[in-house]
Every structure is written in structure tokens, then in C-alpha cells.
XYZ file of C-alpha atoms in Angstrom:
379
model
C 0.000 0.000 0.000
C 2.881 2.389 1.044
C 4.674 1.639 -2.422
C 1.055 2.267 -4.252
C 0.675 5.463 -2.468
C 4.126 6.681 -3.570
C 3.423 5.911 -7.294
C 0.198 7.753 -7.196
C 1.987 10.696 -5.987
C 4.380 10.817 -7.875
C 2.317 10.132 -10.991
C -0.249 13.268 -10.020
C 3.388 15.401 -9.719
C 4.508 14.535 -13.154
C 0.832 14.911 -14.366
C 0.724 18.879 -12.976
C 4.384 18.968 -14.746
C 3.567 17.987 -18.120
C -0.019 20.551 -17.706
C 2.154 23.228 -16.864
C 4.596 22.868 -19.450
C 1.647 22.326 -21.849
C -1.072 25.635 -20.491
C 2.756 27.833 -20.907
C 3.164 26.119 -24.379
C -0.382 27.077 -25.187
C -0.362 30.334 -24.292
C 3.104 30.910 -26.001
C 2.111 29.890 -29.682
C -1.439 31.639 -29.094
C 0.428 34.989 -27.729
C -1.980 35.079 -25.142
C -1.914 37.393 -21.787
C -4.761 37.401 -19.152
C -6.033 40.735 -19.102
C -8.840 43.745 -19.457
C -9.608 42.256 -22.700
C -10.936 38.757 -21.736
C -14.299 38.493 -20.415
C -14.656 37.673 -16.755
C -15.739 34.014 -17.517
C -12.195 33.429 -19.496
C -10.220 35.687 -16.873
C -11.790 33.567 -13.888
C -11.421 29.802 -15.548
C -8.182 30.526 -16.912
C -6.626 32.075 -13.615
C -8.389 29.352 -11.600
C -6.512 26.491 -14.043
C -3.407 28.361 -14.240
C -3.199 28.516 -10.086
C -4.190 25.137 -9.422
C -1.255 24.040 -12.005
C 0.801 25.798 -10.417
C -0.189 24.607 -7.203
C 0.217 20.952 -7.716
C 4.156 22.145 -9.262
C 4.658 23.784 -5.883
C 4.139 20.415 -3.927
C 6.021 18.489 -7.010
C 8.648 21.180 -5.970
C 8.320 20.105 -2.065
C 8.590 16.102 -3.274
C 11.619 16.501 -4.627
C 13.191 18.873 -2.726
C 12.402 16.631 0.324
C 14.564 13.668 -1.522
C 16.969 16.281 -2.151
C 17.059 16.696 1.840
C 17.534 13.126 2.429
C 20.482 12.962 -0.460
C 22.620 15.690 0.927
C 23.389 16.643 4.326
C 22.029 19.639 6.008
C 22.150 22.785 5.275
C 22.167 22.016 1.675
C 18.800 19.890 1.435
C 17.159 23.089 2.965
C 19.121 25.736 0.990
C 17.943 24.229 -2.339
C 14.345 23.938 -1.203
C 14.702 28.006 0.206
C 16.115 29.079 -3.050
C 13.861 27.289 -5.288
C 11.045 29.174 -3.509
C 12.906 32.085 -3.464
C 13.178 32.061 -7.701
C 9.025 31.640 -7.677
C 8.896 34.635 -5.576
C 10.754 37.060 -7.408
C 9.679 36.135 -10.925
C 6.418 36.524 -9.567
C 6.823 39.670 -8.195
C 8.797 40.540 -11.631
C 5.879 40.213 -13.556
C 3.492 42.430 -11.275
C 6.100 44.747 -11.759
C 6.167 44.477 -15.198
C 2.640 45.648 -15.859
C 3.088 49.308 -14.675
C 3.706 51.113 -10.871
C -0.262 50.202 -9.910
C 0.841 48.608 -6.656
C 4.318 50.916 -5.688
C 3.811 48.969 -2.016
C 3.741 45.337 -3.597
C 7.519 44.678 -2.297
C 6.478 46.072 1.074
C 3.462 44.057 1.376
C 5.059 40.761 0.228
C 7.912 41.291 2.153
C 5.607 41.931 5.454
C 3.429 39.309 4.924
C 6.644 36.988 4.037
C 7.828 37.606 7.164
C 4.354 37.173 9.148
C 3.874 34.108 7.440
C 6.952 32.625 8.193
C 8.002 33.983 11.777
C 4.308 33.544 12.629
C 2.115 31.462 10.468
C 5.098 28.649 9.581
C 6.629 28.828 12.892
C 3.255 28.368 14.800
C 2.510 25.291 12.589
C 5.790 23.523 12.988
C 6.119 24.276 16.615
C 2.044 22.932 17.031
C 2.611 20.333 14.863
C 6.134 19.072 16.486
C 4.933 19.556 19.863
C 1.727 17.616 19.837
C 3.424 15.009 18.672
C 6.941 15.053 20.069
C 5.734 16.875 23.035
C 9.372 18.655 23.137
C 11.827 19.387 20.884
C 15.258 20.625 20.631
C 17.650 22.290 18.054
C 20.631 24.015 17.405
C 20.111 27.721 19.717
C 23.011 29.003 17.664
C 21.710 28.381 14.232
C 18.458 29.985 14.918
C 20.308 33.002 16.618
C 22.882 33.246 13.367
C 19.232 33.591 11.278
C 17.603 36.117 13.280
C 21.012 38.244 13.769
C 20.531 39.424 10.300
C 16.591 38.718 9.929
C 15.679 41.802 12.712
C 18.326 44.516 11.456
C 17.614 43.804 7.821
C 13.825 43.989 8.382
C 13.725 46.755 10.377
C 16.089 48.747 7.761
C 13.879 47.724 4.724
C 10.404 48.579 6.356
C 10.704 50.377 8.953
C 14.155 52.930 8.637
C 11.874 54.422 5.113
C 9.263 55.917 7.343
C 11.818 58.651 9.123
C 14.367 59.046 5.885
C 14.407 62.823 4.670
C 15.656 62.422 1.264
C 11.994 61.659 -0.383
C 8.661 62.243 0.770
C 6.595 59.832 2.334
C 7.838 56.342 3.317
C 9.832 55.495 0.444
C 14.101 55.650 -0.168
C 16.065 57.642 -2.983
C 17.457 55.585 -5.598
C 20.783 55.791 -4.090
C 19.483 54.332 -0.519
C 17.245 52.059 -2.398
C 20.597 50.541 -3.898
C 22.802 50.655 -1.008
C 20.239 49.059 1.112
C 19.828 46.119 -2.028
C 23.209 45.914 -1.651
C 23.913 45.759 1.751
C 21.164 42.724 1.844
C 23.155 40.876 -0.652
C 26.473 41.482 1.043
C 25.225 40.239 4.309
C 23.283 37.231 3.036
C 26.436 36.133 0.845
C 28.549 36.307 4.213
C 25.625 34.454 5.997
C 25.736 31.553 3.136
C 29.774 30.740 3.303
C 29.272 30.792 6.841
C 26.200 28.386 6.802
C 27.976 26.291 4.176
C 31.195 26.354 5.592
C 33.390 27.045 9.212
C 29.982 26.949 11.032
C 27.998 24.430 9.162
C 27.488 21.838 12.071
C 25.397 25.383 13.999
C 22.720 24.393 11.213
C 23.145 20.765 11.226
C 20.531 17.741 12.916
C 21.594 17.378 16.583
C 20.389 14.202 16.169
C 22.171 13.684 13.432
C 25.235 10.368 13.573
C 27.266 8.741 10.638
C 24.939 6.536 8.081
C 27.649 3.990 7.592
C 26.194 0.750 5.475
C 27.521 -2.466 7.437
C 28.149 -3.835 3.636
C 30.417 -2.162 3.119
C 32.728 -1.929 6.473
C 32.444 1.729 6.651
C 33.815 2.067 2.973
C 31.289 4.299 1.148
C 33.232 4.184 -2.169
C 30.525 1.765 -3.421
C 27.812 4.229 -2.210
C 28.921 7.449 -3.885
C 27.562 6.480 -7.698
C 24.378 5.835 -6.479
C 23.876 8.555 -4.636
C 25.749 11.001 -7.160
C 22.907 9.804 -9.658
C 19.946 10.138 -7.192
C 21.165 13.517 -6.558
C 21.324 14.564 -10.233
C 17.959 12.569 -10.830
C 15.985 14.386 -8.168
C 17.491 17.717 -9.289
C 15.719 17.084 -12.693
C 12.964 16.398 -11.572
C 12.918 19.935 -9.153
C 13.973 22.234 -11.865
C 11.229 20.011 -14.261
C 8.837 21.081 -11.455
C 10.067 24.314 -10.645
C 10.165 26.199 -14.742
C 6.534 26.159 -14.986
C 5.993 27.946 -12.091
C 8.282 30.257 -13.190
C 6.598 30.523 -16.937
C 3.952 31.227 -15.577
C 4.289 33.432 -12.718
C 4.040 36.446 -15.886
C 0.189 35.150 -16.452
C -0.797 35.037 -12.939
C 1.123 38.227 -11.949
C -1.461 40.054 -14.812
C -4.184 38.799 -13.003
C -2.721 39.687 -9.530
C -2.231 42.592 -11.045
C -5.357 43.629 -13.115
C -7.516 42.696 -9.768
C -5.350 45.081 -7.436
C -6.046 47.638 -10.024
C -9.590 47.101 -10.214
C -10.870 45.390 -7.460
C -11.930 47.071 -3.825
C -9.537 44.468 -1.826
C -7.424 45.835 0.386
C -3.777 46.394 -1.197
C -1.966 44.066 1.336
C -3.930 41.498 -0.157
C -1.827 40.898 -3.471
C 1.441 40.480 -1.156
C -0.354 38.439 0.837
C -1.564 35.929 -2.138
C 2.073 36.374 -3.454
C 3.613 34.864 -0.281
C 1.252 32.489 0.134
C 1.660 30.476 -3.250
C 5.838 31.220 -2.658
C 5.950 29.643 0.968
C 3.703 27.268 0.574
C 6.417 24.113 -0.508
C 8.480 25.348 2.356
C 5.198 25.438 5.253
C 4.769 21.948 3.919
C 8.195 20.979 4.220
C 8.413 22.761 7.798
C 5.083 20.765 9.140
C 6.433 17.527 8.095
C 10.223 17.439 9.328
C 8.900 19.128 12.753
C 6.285 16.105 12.853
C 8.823 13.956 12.269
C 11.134 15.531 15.191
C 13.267 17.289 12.638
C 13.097 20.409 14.339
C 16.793 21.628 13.111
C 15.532 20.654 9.466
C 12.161 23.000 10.349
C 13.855 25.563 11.434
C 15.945 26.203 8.655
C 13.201 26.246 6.541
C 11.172 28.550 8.364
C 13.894 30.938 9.486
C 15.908 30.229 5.863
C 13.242 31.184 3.903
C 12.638 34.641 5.754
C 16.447 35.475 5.275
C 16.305 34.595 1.299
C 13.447 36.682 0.987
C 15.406 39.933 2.665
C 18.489 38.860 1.273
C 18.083 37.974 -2.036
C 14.512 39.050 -3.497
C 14.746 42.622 -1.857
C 18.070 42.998 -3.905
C 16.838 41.995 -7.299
C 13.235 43.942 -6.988
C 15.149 47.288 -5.840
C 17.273 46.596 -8.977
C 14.193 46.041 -11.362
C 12.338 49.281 -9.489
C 15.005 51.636 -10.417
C 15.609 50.406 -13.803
C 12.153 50.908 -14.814
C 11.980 53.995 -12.888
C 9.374 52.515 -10.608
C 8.888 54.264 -7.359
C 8.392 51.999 -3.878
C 6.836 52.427 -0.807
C 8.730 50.578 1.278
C 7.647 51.939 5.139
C 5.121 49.826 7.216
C 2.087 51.690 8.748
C 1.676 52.352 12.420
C -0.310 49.114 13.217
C 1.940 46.894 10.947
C 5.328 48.209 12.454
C 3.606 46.968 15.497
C 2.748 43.636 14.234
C 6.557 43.461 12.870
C 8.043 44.365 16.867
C 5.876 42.051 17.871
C 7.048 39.196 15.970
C 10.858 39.837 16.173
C 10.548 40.274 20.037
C 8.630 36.437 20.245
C 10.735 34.965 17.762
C 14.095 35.781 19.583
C 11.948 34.400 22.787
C 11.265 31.064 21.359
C 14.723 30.389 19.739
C 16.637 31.487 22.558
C 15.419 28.820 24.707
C 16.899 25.967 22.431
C 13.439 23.734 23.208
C 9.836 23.890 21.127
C 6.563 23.289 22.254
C 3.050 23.742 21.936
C 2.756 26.647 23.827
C 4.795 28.553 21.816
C 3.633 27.979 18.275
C 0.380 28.971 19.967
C 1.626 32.245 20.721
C 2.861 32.566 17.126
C -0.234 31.457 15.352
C -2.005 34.049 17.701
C -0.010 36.825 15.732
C -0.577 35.483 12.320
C -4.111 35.535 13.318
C -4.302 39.284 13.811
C -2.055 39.666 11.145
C -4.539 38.598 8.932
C -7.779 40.392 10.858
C -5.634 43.223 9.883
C -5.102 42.716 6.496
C -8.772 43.061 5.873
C -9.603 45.208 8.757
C -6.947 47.872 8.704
């Protein structure tokens, strides 16, 4: 039954695959964009299809990124599952961008609600999830300390710093702080990677984790290494297979996203909100099941990973794209939202600096995604 199940999901990933690849293919030769011009019946089916494609490619993403985990040691199974989300976020972001300035605050928003859904909404799950089940769990206090050392600074810079700036009106940078500040994220986060991959890799590593040595083989894993060279290669097919589509098509669901902030009556935090959401969903899925399965150190580098990628690497790239199209951002958080972010920093650094996870505390994290998202539609 176990093997049966296993086929059948992997033949429903390669099934959302080969739609993807075929609904971009389609749209290609037909030169087709979602937009003002299609009538609400083809706007609605056609963004419903395209989303739910792309949705069953995020969890082909999470499959194979999971086997990716289990191939290569920490941090690297987590770093390729973070960066893989990270690449659907920006393109998707891209392509809103690429429409015109309608929504200046759409890096703000997705960047807030990135952060909310991770430090609260992923966190809370992983932490409920875990601690039901494992009652408590432990990980490494100074790889959750090395994330959050450049998460709080480099969030409060981005969204908050904007809001007493002098050079421009409002709560938005000049084009010179805009690119300092993308390039001061970069900096830091390439500093933050050789570390995590290098002198201070065991910080991120399983504490649980001990040598996989194949009795076989006498503790000679010569005979191993082709095997698991070509799994390795194998599953990264398979991701990037997954992982294009999503990308193709990020340009047709960022004109929706788009076309409905523009002419909808949602509120405007909305379209970050449905941004993040689709982006962190293969790494909340990926949290939920390593903390279930008391992989807490695995969990927590997705959670916490994912947060750092998003400052680190998307804010970069977007402040890039923003000036080159001489697009201007509003980058400062309101009064109730810089709240929301103090909020969340100050909790986070009080459940990771205790080393342990339990119930209690992903309750007090959930609590804050829950008003985060009260908020959202009641400002």
C-alpha cells in the first residue's frame, strides 16, 4: 500500500508537470496574456486552471526537494528547497512589476506578509505540529540566533528605517538608498551563506544527526557514492522540471494579480499576501512535516531560511528592477503593521533562545498570524 501510495503521488506530480509545461506552451504559440480584454468568464477559468497548475508544481517542488534533503546533508537539502522558492517569488513579483507602478507597495506588502507568514504562520505550525506530537523538541540555539542576527536589522532597515528618511517624501528611499540598502542585503546574506555552508555548518546541522555507515560495506562508502551522485542529479531534474513552470507562468498570474489590485476594492496588502502564500507554501509543507517527524533543526531552517532569502536575495533583485524601470516603492510599514513586525521579532528571539519547542509557543505565534490577517482586511 505504502509503495502504491508513492506511485500515485508521484504520478499526479509529473501529471501537474507535463499541464504546466503544456497551459505555458499554449499560451506561447497563441500569444496570449490574461487581461482587461478577456471576459470575466475566461479571466476567472483561466486564472483558476493556471493557479491550481501551479499549485500541484509547488508540492512536485516540495517532493523533490524533500529527496533532495535526504540525499545531501544539512544545510544544503534546505538551501535548495529556500532558493527554489525564493526564484518563484521574485519572478512573480517581476511580472506584477512588469505591468506598470499600480501597486508601488507590492515589495512592502510581500515582504511583510513573508515575514508574518513565516516567523508567525510557519513557525506556529511547525512548533504545534512538532509539539503535539513530540511533546518537546530541541535544536541548534546558535543556528536559529545566526538567522535572526541578520533577519531583525535587515527587516527593520527595509520597512521600517523608510518611514523617518528625509531624502523623499513619504515612506519610500532615494534611488541611491534604495541601492545601497539592495546591496547591503546581498552582502550580508552572501557572508551568511559561506558561513552556513562552511566554518559553522554543524550550527545548522541535525543534533540528532550520527554517521549513516552501510555495514556492507565496512564503513567504505566508495561503493555508495555512484548511487547517490545519480539520485542527486535525478531528483534535481525532476525539481527544476517542477520548478520552470511555475516560473513561466508566474508572468500570467502576476497580470491577473495585477489587473484585480487595479480594479478590485480588496485591500492592497492582499496581493502580497496571495504572493507569499503560493511562494511559501512548498516550504510550510516541508516545515510541518520534518517538525512532525522531530526534525526540528531541518524545520527551522526552513522557516527561518526562507525569511532570510526573501530579505536577502529578493529585496536585492526587486530594488534593482524598481530603479531600472523607474518605478517608485513604498517601502515603510504603517503604524499598526510596524507593530505587528516588533511584535514578531521580540517572540521569535523568545522562542529560539530557549533551544526547546513546544506547543505553547507555536500557539503564541499562530495568535499573531491571526491578527495579522484580521488586519489585512480590517486595517
Amino acid at each position: 500500500m505504502p509503495k502504491r501510495s508513492k506511485f500515485q503521488k508521484l504520478f499526479r506530480d509529473h501529471v501537474f508537470v507535463i499541464l504546466g509545461w503544456l497551459i505555458w506552451i499554449i499560451l506561447q504559440i497563441k500569444g496570449h496574456k490574461f487581461g482587461p480584454a478577456d471576459s470575466l468568464a475566461v479571466l476567472a477559468a483561466g486564472s483558476a486552471l493556471t493557479f491550481c497548475t501551479m499549485l500541484g508544481c509547488v508540492f512536485a517542488v516540495v517532493r523533490h526537494a524533500d529527496q533532495l534533503a535526504e540525499l545531501m546533508d544539512e544545510p544544503y537539502g534546505t538551501l535548495v528547497l529556500t532558493l527554489s522558492a525564493t526564484a518563484i517569488e521574485v519572478s512573480l513579483m517581476l511580472m506584477v512589476m512588469a505591468g506598470g507602478a499600480q501597486n508601488p507597495s507590492m515589495l512592502r506588502d510581500t515582504i511583510f506578509a513573508t515575514l508574518m507568514v513565516v516567523l508567525n504562520g510557519m513557525v506556529g505550525v511547525s512548533l504545534v505540529s512538532g509539539g503535539w506530537i513530540n511533546v518537546e523538541q530541541s535544536f541548534n540555539l546558535r543556528g536559529a540566533l545566526s538567522f535572526l542576527h541578520l533577519i531583525a536589522p535587515l527587516s527593520l532597515l527595509l520597512l521600517v528605517l523608510p518611514n523617518y528618511t528625509s531624502s523623499t517624501d513619504g515612506p519610500t528611499l532615494a534611488p541611491v538608498q534604495g541601492a545601497f540598502l539592495g546591496m547591503l542585503c546581498l552582502l550580508v546574506y552572501g557572508v551568511f551563506l559561506i558561513i552556513q555552508t562552511g566554518r559553522h555548518r554543524s550550527y545548522f546541522a541535525n543534533m540528532s544527526a550520527v554517521l549513516d555507515e552501510d555495514p556492507e560495506t565496512n564503513g567504505n562508502t566508495a561503493p555508495r557514492l555512484r548511487p547517490r551522485r545519480s539520485a542527486i542529479v535525478r531528483a534535481s531534474f525532476h525539481l527544476l522540471a517542477a520548478l520552470l513552470p511555475i516560473i513561466l507562468l508566474a508572468e500570467h498570474l502576476g497580470s491577473v494579480i495585477d489587473l484585480a489590485i487595479e480594479e478590485s476594492h480588496t485591500p492592497p496588502a492582499l496581493g502580497g499576501l496571495v504572493v507569499a502564500a503560493l511562494v511559501l507554501l512548498p516550504e510550510g509543507v516541508g516545515a510541518q512535516r520534518a517538525a512532525a517527524l522531530n526534525l526540528m533543526q531541518r524545520a527551522v531552517n526552513i522557516c527561518l531560511g526562507s525569511a532570510l532569502a526573501t530579505i536577502g536575495l529578493t529585496v536585492p533583485i526587486i530594488l534593482l528592477a524598481a530603479s531600472l524601470q523607474r518605478h517608485s516603492l513604498t517601502l515603510g510599514l504603517s503604524g499598526a503593521e510596524e507593530t505587528l513586525l516588533y511584535a514578531t521579532l521580540l517572540v521569535s528571539v523568545m522562542t529560539f533562545v530557549s533551544g526547546f519547542a513546544n506547543v505553547l509557543q507555536g500557539v503564541v505565534h499562530l495568535m499573531l498570524f491571526v491578527a495579522y490577517l484580521f488586519l489585512v482586511f480590517v486595517p
